[in-house]
Amino acid sequence: MEIVKIENQVSYHSVGNVEDFPLHLGKVVHIEGGPEIAVFRVAERTLYALENRTGHKKGGPLAEGLVSGEYVYCPLRDCKISLLTGEVQLPDTGRVSVYPLRLDGDVVLVGERAANEASEG
């Protein structure tokens, strides 16, 4: 996988085209040397990238979770997690790493460094 752009000390990697990501489902992508990342497409050109691991000890595969609006539900414990911030919603607690994501035309770019924001395309 090649680095496409470096902006604000974040290296963006191409992980596919928008149509490679089905609506309302998660898809696992890999950035060399980094953790597994789950990319969620919630609207035609709105995508989010989070670490593919929920915040609890067993760390379920978030890409297999149910997407509803701008939240994903952990497939193991049903924790509700914000796709925007990675915050686990009450009554549960915790946080999942969020990765910067941007679109370059139809190409989906995910940033290598974790951040607290997601981007809309």
Short mmCIF file of C-alpha atoms in Angstrom, two decimals:
data_model
loop_
_atom_site.label_atom_id
_atom_site.label_comp_id
_atom_site.label_asym_id
_atom_site.label_seq_id
_atom_site.Cartn_x
_atom_site.Cartn_y
_atom_site.Cartn_z
CA MET A 1 0.00 0.00 0.00
CA GLU A 2 1.46 3.33 -0.93
CA ILE A 3 1.36 6.59 0.95
CA VAL A 4 -0.66 9.00 -1.12
CA LYS A 5 -0.42 12.22 0.89
CA ILE A 6 1.18 13.58 4.03
CA GLU A 7 -0.69 16.44 5.71
CA ASN A 8 -0.30 17.80 9.25
CA GLN A 9 2.06 14.93 10.17
CA VAL A 10 -0.49 12.31 9.10
CA SER A 11 0.34 9.90 6.29
CA TYR A 12 -2.70 9.02 4.22
CA HIS A 13 -2.87 5.58 2.59
CA SER A 14 -5.17 4.50 -0.21
CA VAL A 15 -7.44 1.68 1.04
CA GLY A 16 -9.82 1.40 -1.94
CA ASN A 17 -12.54 3.22 -3.81
CA VAL A 18 -15.80 4.42 -2.27
CA GLU A 19 -17.78 1.69 -4.04
CA ASP A 20 -15.56 -0.96 -2.39
CA PHE A 21 -17.24 -0.12 0.93
CA PRO A 22 -20.86 -1.29 1.16
CA LEU A 23 -23.36 1.08 2.78
CA HIS A 24 -24.02 0.54 6.51
CA LEU A 25 -21.43 -2.23 6.87
CA GLY A 26 -17.89 -2.33 8.16
CA LYS A 27 -14.90 -3.48 6.13
CA VAL A 28 -11.44 -4.31 7.48
CA VAL A 29 -8.45 -2.56 5.90
CA HIS A 30 -4.76 -2.78 6.77
CA ILE A 31 -2.08 -0.17 6.86
CA GLU A 32 1.38 -1.74 6.95
CA GLY A 33 2.72 -1.89 10.51
CA GLY A 34 -0.52 -0.59 12.03
CA PRO A 35 -3.53 -2.14 13.70
CA GLU A 36 -6.52 -3.48 11.78
CA ILE A 37 -8.86 -0.65 10.86
CA ALA A 38 -12.60 -0.90 10.26
CA VAL A 39 -14.01 1.49 7.66
CA PHE A 40 -17.74 2.24 7.77
CA ARG A 41 -19.67 3.91 4.95
CA VAL A 42 -22.81 5.50 6.40
CA ALA A 43 -23.91 7.54 3.36
CA GLU A 44 -22.96 7.78 -0.30
CA ARG A 45 -19.72 9.68 0.41
CA THR A 46 -19.51 9.69 4.22
CA LEU A 47 -17.10 7.20 5.74
CA TYR A 48 -15.40 6.74 9.11
CA ALA A 49 -12.35 4.75 10.20
CA LEU A 50 -11.92 3.20 13.66
CA GLU A 51 -9.60 0.59 15.12
CA ASN A 52 -11.18 -2.82 14.45
CA ARG A 53 -11.43 -3.63 18.14
CA THR A 54 -14.03 -2.64 20.67
CA GLY A 55 -13.04 -0.97 23.91
CA HIS A 56 -13.65 -3.88 26.30
CA LYS A 57 -11.11 -6.50 27.37
CA LYS A 58 -12.13 -9.13 24.81
CA GLY A 59 -11.92 -6.54 22.00
CA GLY A 60 -14.52 -7.81 19.54
CA PRO A 61 -14.15 -7.18 15.78
CA LEU A 62 -15.88 -3.84 15.30
CA ALA A 63 -16.18 -4.32 11.50
CA GLU A 64 -18.77 -7.05 12.25
CA GLY A 65 -20.91 -4.68 14.30
CA LEU A 66 -24.35 -3.36 13.38
CA VAL A 67 -24.29 0.23 12.04
CA SER A 68 -27.16 2.55 12.92
CA GLY A 69 -26.86 6.21 12.00
CA GLU A 70 -23.47 7.41 13.20
CA TYR A 71 -23.03 4.57 15.70
CA VAL A 72 -21.77 1.00 15.54
CA TYR A 73 -22.79 -1.70 18.02
CA CYS A 74 -20.14 -4.09 19.31
CA PRO A 75 -20.94 -7.59 17.96
CA LEU A 76 -19.92 -9.25 21.24
CA ARG A 77 -21.31 -6.97 23.96
CA ASP A 78 -23.70 -4.63 22.14
CA CYS A 79 -21.84 -1.50 23.33
CA LYS A 80 -22.87 1.58 21.34
CA ILE A 81 -19.84 3.39 19.89
CA SER A 82 -19.77 6.75 18.11
CA LEU A 83 -18.27 6.57 14.64
CA LEU A 84 -17.40 10.28 14.93
CA THR A 85 -15.46 10.21 18.20
CA GLY A 86 -14.92 6.55 19.12
CA GLU A 87 -16.60 7.21 22.48
CA VAL A 88 -18.45 4.25 23.97
CA GLN A 89 -21.90 5.47 24.97
CA LEU A 90 -23.35 5.15 28.49
CA PRO A 91 -24.00 3.01 30.43
CA ASP A 92 -20.80 1.45 29.07
CA THR A 93 -17.51 3.33 29.02
CA GLY A 94 -14.34 3.43 26.97
CA ARG A 95 -13.02 4.72 23.72
CA VAL A 96 -11.97 3.26 20.38
CA SER A 97 -9.22 4.90 18.32
CA VAL A 98 -10.50 6.98 15.41
CA TYR A 99 -8.40 7.48 12.30
CA PRO A 100 -8.52 10.45 9.96
CA LEU A 101 -10.23 9.62 6.69
CA ARG A 102 -10.57 11.67 3.54
CA LEU A 103 -11.63 11.20 -0.03
CA ASP A 104 -9.51 12.09 -3.05
CA GLY A 105 -12.11 11.82 -5.78
CA ASP A 106 -13.45 8.30 -5.27
CA VAL A 107 -10.29 7.05 -3.55
CA VAL A 108 -10.60 6.45 0.21
CA LEU A 109 -7.55 7.58 2.19
CA VAL A 110 -6.99 6.58 5.84
CA GLY A 111 -4.44 8.37 8.02
CA GLU A 112 -1.72 6.36 9.75
CA ARG A 113 -1.80 8.22 13.04
CA ALA A 114 -4.79 7.90 15.39
CA ALA A 115 -6.82 11.07 15.90
CA ASN A 116 -10.01 12.12 17.60
CA GLU A 117 -11.79 13.26 14.48
CA ALA A 118 -13.20 11.69 11.34
CA SER A 119 -13.75 13.45 8.07
CA GLU A 120 -16.61 13.57 5.70
CA GLY A 121 -16.01 13.58 1.99
#
